[in-house]
Amino acid sequence: MPRVTIDGLDLDAERGDTLLDAARHLGIEVPTLCHMEGLTPWGGCRLCIVEVGAGTRSRLVTSCTYPVEEGLKVRTNSKWVIKTRRMVIELMLGACSGSKELQDLAAKYRMEEMRFKPRHDDCILCGRCVRMCDEQMTGSAIGFLGRGQSLTINTPFDKPSAACRRCGGCMYVCPICTLRCQGPDAPTEVCGRCGSMAPTCSDVFEDYTCYMGAAGDCGTCVREEKKTAASLFCAPEPAKVTVGGK
Amino acid sequence: MAKSKKLRSVADYDRARKEASAQRNAYEARISIGCTSCSASDGRALLEAFQAEVARRGLQEKVLVRLSGCHGFCAKGPLVVFVPHRICYLKVKPSDVPEIIEETALKNNVIDRLVYRDPKTGQKCQLESQIPFYKRQLRLIMDYNKRLDPRDIGSYFAIDGYEGLIKALTRMEPEDVILEVKNSGLRGRGGAGFPTGFKWEFCRKAKGSSKFIICNADEGDPGAYMDRSVMESNPHSVLEGLIIGAYAIGADEGYVYIRNEYPIAVEHIKLAIAQAYEAGLLGKDILGTGFSFDVHVERGAGAFVCGEETALIASIEGRRGEPRQRPPFPATKGLYNKPTNINNVETLANIPLILTRGGSWYSHFGTRNSKGTKIFSLVGKVRNTGLVEVAMGSTFREIIYDIGGGIQDDRPFKAVQTGGPSGGCVPAEHLDQAIDYESLSKLGTIMGSGGMIVMDDRTCMVDVARYFMSFLRNESCGKCLTCREGTQRLWEILDDICEGRGKPGHLPLMEDLAHCVKDASLCGLGQTAGNPVLSTLRYFRDEYEEHISEKRCRAGVCKPLIEYRVVAEKCVGCLLCKKACPQDAITGELKQAHVIDGERCIKCGLCYAACKSDAVEHVKSRDLCHA
């Protein structure tokens, strides 16, 4: 059993486990987007990056694809990881500004603004649907088309495919379209107003939830943050939060 | 062309080699015409003209006309070389052919107007070796190109080709071959510079019933064509290196992954493989040694990312060309999950040399950590564009000024971009830097596959970064969010700056983003994608700041920031700019100062390029002055 050290905690991991498995086994939170239990790890969203190795040879790898190795030292919360992860979230948010999941993630990482021109893509190209269709539904009806800026997910040649049984599995696993943010776009595009029903903000603001009213009406998210809540985060430096941009 | 018989033993090979060289020496004169890269300057037509002329005069028995590999001096192509005199003619046109046959082939006279004239000294150079472009190079690999016909295995035999393979198969154990390559200090020429001997050793030691070796000929850097030239000019040397590598690691099957955009290279390597099968150098029981090896050619569909080894493997397997996480490395789990070794074309072309002449001989060339020679494709605003092979440790100044002949029109040097799209720009203060893997990485760029783009003061560095970022955003496979979105956002910001929409916050944002793309991306493409931005920001930050705060482009490249005007005092009224203008925006009579109508001008810059008296200049756009 390879022994790994994650954030100072030793673990005898199962051979064949990934760093993400090991971290979660220890109860360490590592955010993921393209990862989903039951689907092969893919490493596309880069959200689950962790720092491995020591000194000048340390580097960032995606924990969902990196296998545990004997003696590997892993840091899931180093400054480097957090800084890079914030930029990853910012890039995601730039592409799918309306996604509730991403807005919540940004709020959780105490991001105050998104500095890119917002786009409202329907797809973050995480590839969950492609793997779902192929691996769980044995449909292989959809796949990636093109590359670079023209990369899309669709059926071959953009034509209706006989291989598609319309099972809806792809929609079921989509992290972006299933939870579209219902609230208005904030000027800074990081709103965290949690307009939809998922009570993520209750994780952040102890005694308030968004069940209280219509989208953004409750106004709780924009008030002061509970001091005790700071311990919930992995962000390195305490920052003054003006989530909601008002 | 000699029809080769199947060679069954080393004695057979020796006989074939002697026959080939006797056959070659039977001619009184041989005319070699560059027909690979030179086909861009119509080398084929020249070859046909020579053949027709020789046939017309009935000289087929005395004069051998053959195509040859790339000579490397692209600026002066097509090149024609006469053996035995070794007279070299440059920029030969089909209309020159009768005269050349008459004077040079029959009367041994040199035609003065076709030989090289040194622009500095005016001295004439009859021989290739006298030309400064060649004199300063160390051509270990490229030198063979002109001495053989890439379509004829016999001509490769005649220069002792396949001798390294024979030596390896008959006198060396695979471990000895690996040791020899290790001793040579050869490092991968594809970009990362991993020591080849160690790579082979890992693959040799990996457990697996069958192993693969792959030649990576998916060269896709803009402005770089070293691998293409080697493949086109000397495919047998690459094949020989591949077979030796297969023997060393214990592979029984090999692939040549080559881009389909290189039709001549594809044709030549296929022909070379067919000839090698015919000669018994490929297939079952090679030369009776018991070693068997098969090679297939796989054509790439033009995706830049397929040059990355895991993406290349996916592509050969018929999957989407997309990199995957390493480890596991291809040496343990590669093509079809079997141990696989992947080498670049130029790396493999070095192998026969190392085997025949010894690893310690090879290690004499180069610097402490980077041995041997490197081929650079010297392009851009330099006089002698072409392929340059120098020992590692040569300086930029030697390559650009001594070999390259300096900057075109004697303009000032600004920067040289190395390493392809994911490399960086090196400014004038580092011209005397010796080039090897480590020194380039210290300068914030990479060796890459060896592209070298020279830029003068009329090049805008922001625009250069924008160009490379535009290439990368289209060539990213799109799997990693950081690479796909990061390169797109970097390009958007660079585009904003070039179009006059730059903001003060853009520079720190770009730096953060470029670092994020470098740190968090999966493969070599993403991990170096930040380089064009980071290196230009490091050396040319003032130029960025000028674009943002003053909305000024000093090189006059970013069109929205500039406008053209005629300096009346300098204008001689020659009408050249007026004739060049496609918009009829220039008014003025002969010998009177011209005027550009800003309303009609589309800033195409043709007048600027046409003016002989530097009277057209670019100034900050008036629209921006008022803003």
Tab-separated table of C-alpha atoms in Angstrom, chain A residues 16-194:
chain	number	residue	atom	x	y	z
A	16	GLY	CA	-4.661	2.355	-7.942
A	17	ASP	CA	-6.362	5.122	-5.971
A	18	THR	CA	-6.062	8.656	-7.170
A	19	LEU	CA	-4.922	11.558	-5.020
A	20	LEU	CA	-8.512	12.775	-4.986
A	21	ASP	CA	-9.702	9.465	-3.551
A	22	ALA	CA	-7.010	9.627	-0.907
A	23	ALA	CA	-7.760	13.251	0.005
A	24	ARG	CA	-11.465	12.562	0.287
A	25	HIS	CA	-10.745	9.521	2.389
A	26	LEU	CA	-9.037	11.841	4.823
A	27	GLY	CA	-11.979	14.203	4.709
A	28	ILE	CA	-10.087	16.913	2.879
A	29	GLU	CA	-12.233	18.882	0.514
A	30	VAL	CA	-11.025	19.245	-3.028
A	31	PRO	CA	-13.436	20.936	-5.428
A	32	THR	CA	-14.220	19.117	-8.671
A	33	LEU	CA	-16.328	19.745	-11.726
A	34	CYS	CA	-15.562	17.275	-14.500
A	35	HIS	CA	-15.054	14.478	-11.986
A	36	MET	CA	-17.984	12.223	-11.227
A	37	GLU	CA	-18.159	8.977	-9.396
A	38	GLY	CA	-18.805	6.122	-11.803
A	39	LEU	CA	-17.135	7.857	-14.732
A	40	THR	CA	-13.448	7.518	-15.643
A	41	PRO	CA	-11.363	10.418	-14.356
A	42	TRP	CA	-10.608	12.887	-17.099
A	43	GLY	CA	-8.710	15.860	-15.691
A	44	GLY	CA	-10.204	18.497	-17.968
A	45	CYS	CA	-11.548	21.167	-15.634
A	46	ARG	CA	-8.290	21.518	-13.643
A	47	LEU	CA	-10.274	22.537	-10.574
A	48	CYS	CA	-8.988	19.694	-8.422
A	49	ILE	CA	-5.330	20.680	-8.844
A	50	VAL	CA	-3.046	19.948	-5.919
A	51	GLU	CA	0.654	20.553	-5.400
A	52	VAL	CA	2.877	17.484	-5.374
A	53	GLY	CA	6.588	17.084	-4.730
A	54	ALA	CA	8.877	19.331	-2.762
A	55	GLY	CA	11.051	22.380	-3.267
A	56	THR	CA	11.769	23.569	-6.782
A	57	ARG	CA	10.521	20.314	-8.254
A	58	SER	CA	7.008	20.710	-6.921
A	59	ARG	CA	4.277	21.047	-9.491
A	60	LEU	CA	0.534	21.214	-9.860
A	61	VAL	CA	-1.346	18.121	-11.001
A	62	THR	CA	-5.004	17.212	-11.183
A	63	SER	CA	-5.737	15.020	-8.191
A	64	CYS	CA	-8.527	13.166	-9.990
A	65	THR	CA	-6.126	11.594	-12.485
A	66	TYR	CA	-2.874	11.385	-10.551
A	67	PRO	CA	-2.261	7.939	-9.040
A	68	VAL	CA	-0.957	7.648	-5.480
A	69	GLU	CA	2.770	7.008	-5.328
A	70	GLU	CA	4.879	5.821	-2.424
A	71	GLY	CA	6.220	8.720	-0.408
A	72	LEU	CA	4.395	11.402	-2.389
A	73	LYS	CA	3.888	14.672	-0.523
A	74	VAL	CA	0.709	16.466	-1.452
A	75	ARG	CA	-0.600	19.891	-0.514
A	76	THR	CA	-4.203	20.619	-1.371
A	77	ASN	CA	-4.326	24.115	0.086
A	78	SER	CA	-1.015	25.782	-0.579
A	79	LYS	CA	-0.967	29.408	-1.662
A	80	TRP	CA	0.017	28.343	-5.140
A	81	VAL	CA	-2.916	25.942	-5.390
A	82	ILE	CA	-5.437	28.477	-4.158
A	83	LYS	CA	-4.148	31.243	-6.392
A	84	THR	CA	-4.232	29.045	-9.449
A	85	ARG	CA	-7.574	27.529	-8.558
A	86	ARG	CA	-9.089	30.987	-8.228
A	87	MET	CA	-7.889	31.815	-11.710
A	88	VAL	CA	-9.379	28.540	-12.964
A	89	ILE	CA	-12.718	29.461	-11.419
A	90	GLU	CA	-12.463	32.934	-12.896
A	91	LEU	CA	-11.895	31.446	-16.334
A	92	MET	CA	-14.854	29.116	-15.882
A	93	LEU	CA	-17.046	31.914	-14.734
A	94	GLY	CA	-15.996	33.959	-17.728
A	95	ALA	CA	-17.254	31.232	-20.040
A	96	CYS	CA	-20.473	30.331	-18.222
A	97	SER	CA	-21.273	33.426	-16.214
A	98	GLY	CA	-24.763	32.308	-15.371
A	99	SER	CA	-23.925	28.975	-13.843
A	100	LYS	CA	-25.132	28.637	-10.306
A	101	GLU	CA	-22.562	26.032	-9.472
A	102	LEU	CA	-19.734	28.260	-10.637
A	103	GLN	CA	-21.147	31.366	-8.976
A	104	ASP	CA	-21.314	29.480	-5.691
A	105	LEU	CA	-17.815	28.188	-6.121
A	106	ALA	CA	-16.542	31.689	-6.795
A	107	ALA	CA	-18.300	33.007	-3.733
A	108	LYS	CA	-16.829	30.222	-1.683
A	109	TYR	CA	-13.355	31.155	-2.820
A	110	ARG	CA	-14.088	34.757	-1.938
A	111	MET	CA	-13.659	36.080	-5.396
A	112	GLU	CA	-14.856	39.599	-5.789
A	113	GLU	CA	-14.798	40.109	-9.497
A	114	MET	CA	-14.435	38.367	-12.767
A	115	ARG	CA	-12.050	40.310	-14.948
A	116	PHE	CA	-12.880	38.833	-18.338
A	117	LYS	CA	-15.601	39.743	-20.772
A	118	PRO	CA	-18.485	37.538	-19.673
A	119	ARG	CA	-19.831	34.968	-22.087
A	120	HIS	CA	-22.897	32.910	-21.529
A	121	ASP	CA	-21.932	29.568	-22.987
A	122	ASP	CA	-24.273	26.711	-22.282
A	123	CYS	CA	-21.412	24.283	-21.952
A	124	ILE	CA	-18.167	24.316	-19.956
A	125	LEU	CA	-16.878	21.298	-21.968
A	126	CYS	CA	-16.267	19.214	-18.867
A	127	GLY	CA	-17.058	16.071	-20.842
A	128	ARG	CA	-19.227	14.497	-18.158
A	129	CYS	CA	-22.037	13.886	-20.640
A	130	VAL	CA	-19.678	12.297	-23.161
A	131	ARG	CA	-18.385	9.829	-20.599
A	132	MET	CA	-21.867	9.226	-19.159
A	133	CYS	CA	-23.238	8.402	-22.588
A	134	ASP	CA	-20.337	6.135	-23.407
A	135	GLU	CA	-19.558	4.436	-20.132
A	136	GLN	CA	-22.852	4.210	-18.270
A	137	MET	CA	-25.458	4.263	-21.008
A	138	THR	CA	-23.251	2.486	-23.600
A	139	GLY	CA	-24.665	4.914	-26.125
A	140	SER	CA	-21.545	6.634	-27.479
A	141	ALA	CA	-23.933	8.987	-29.231
A	142	ILE	CA	-22.078	12.206	-28.409
A	143	GLY	CA	-18.460	13.219	-28.455
A	144	PHE	CA	-16.094	16.142	-28.807
A	145	LEU	CA	-15.978	17.886	-32.159
A	146	GLY	CA	-13.190	20.161	-33.355
A	147	ARG	CA	-10.456	21.594	-31.198
A	148	GLY	CA	-9.319	24.800	-29.561
A	149	GLN	CA	-11.882	27.542	-29.818
A	150	SER	CA	-14.203	25.512	-32.018
A	151	LEU	CA	-14.405	22.594	-29.608
A	152	THR	CA	-17.999	21.512	-29.032
A	153	ILE	CA	-19.847	18.469	-27.787
A	154	ASN	CA	-22.392	17.061	-30.149
A	155	THR	CA	-23.512	14.071	-32.147
A	156	PRO	CA	-21.361	13.214	-35.194
A	157	PHE	CA	-21.538	15.849	-37.933
A	158	ASP	CA	-24.067	17.782	-35.820
A	159	LYS	CA	-26.806	15.497	-37.161
A	160	PRO	CA	-29.431	13.706	-35.051
A	161	SER	CA	-27.892	10.388	-34.141
A	162	ALA	CA	-29.581	7.016	-34.264
A	163	ALA	CA	-27.308	5.975	-31.405
A	164	CYS	CA	-29.032	8.458	-29.073
A	165	ARG	CA	-31.873	6.866	-27.157
A	166	ARG	CA	-32.923	10.155	-25.603
A	167	CYS	CA	-32.314	8.769	-22.138
A	168	GLY	CA	-31.422	12.173	-20.746
A	169	GLY	CA	-28.332	10.843	-18.998
A	170	CYS	CA	-26.244	13.630	-20.467
A	171	MET	CA	-28.529	16.305	-19.113
A	172	TYR	CA	-28.690	14.589	-15.755
A	173	VAL	CA	-24.929	14.844	-15.200
A	174	CYS	CA	-24.426	18.323	-16.622
A	175	PRO	CA	-23.117	20.632	-13.899
A	176	ILE	CA	-23.911	23.757	-15.857
A	177	CYS	CA	-27.324	23.452	-17.442
A	178	THR	CA	-29.089	21.658	-14.601
A	179	LEU	CA	-28.528	24.481	-12.187
A	180	ARG	CA	-28.799	27.639	-14.192
A	181	CYS	CA	-28.669	30.697	-11.999
A	182	GLN	CA	-32.070	32.385	-11.891
A	183	GLY	CA	-30.902	35.670	-10.491
A	184	PRO	CA	-30.020	38.801	-12.449
A	185	ASP	CA	-26.483	39.244	-13.667
A	186	ALA	CA	-24.430	41.197	-11.228
A	187	PRO	CA	-22.223	43.902	-12.723
A	188	THR	CA	-19.099	42.056	-11.672
A	189	GLU	CA	-20.484	38.700	-12.744
A	190	VAL	CA	-19.611	37.102	-9.438
A	191	CYS	CA	-22.937	37.261	-7.697
A	192	GLY	CA	-23.169	34.461	-5.183
A	193	ARG	CA	-26.739	35.530	-4.607
A	194	CYS	CA	-27.856	31.977	-4.711
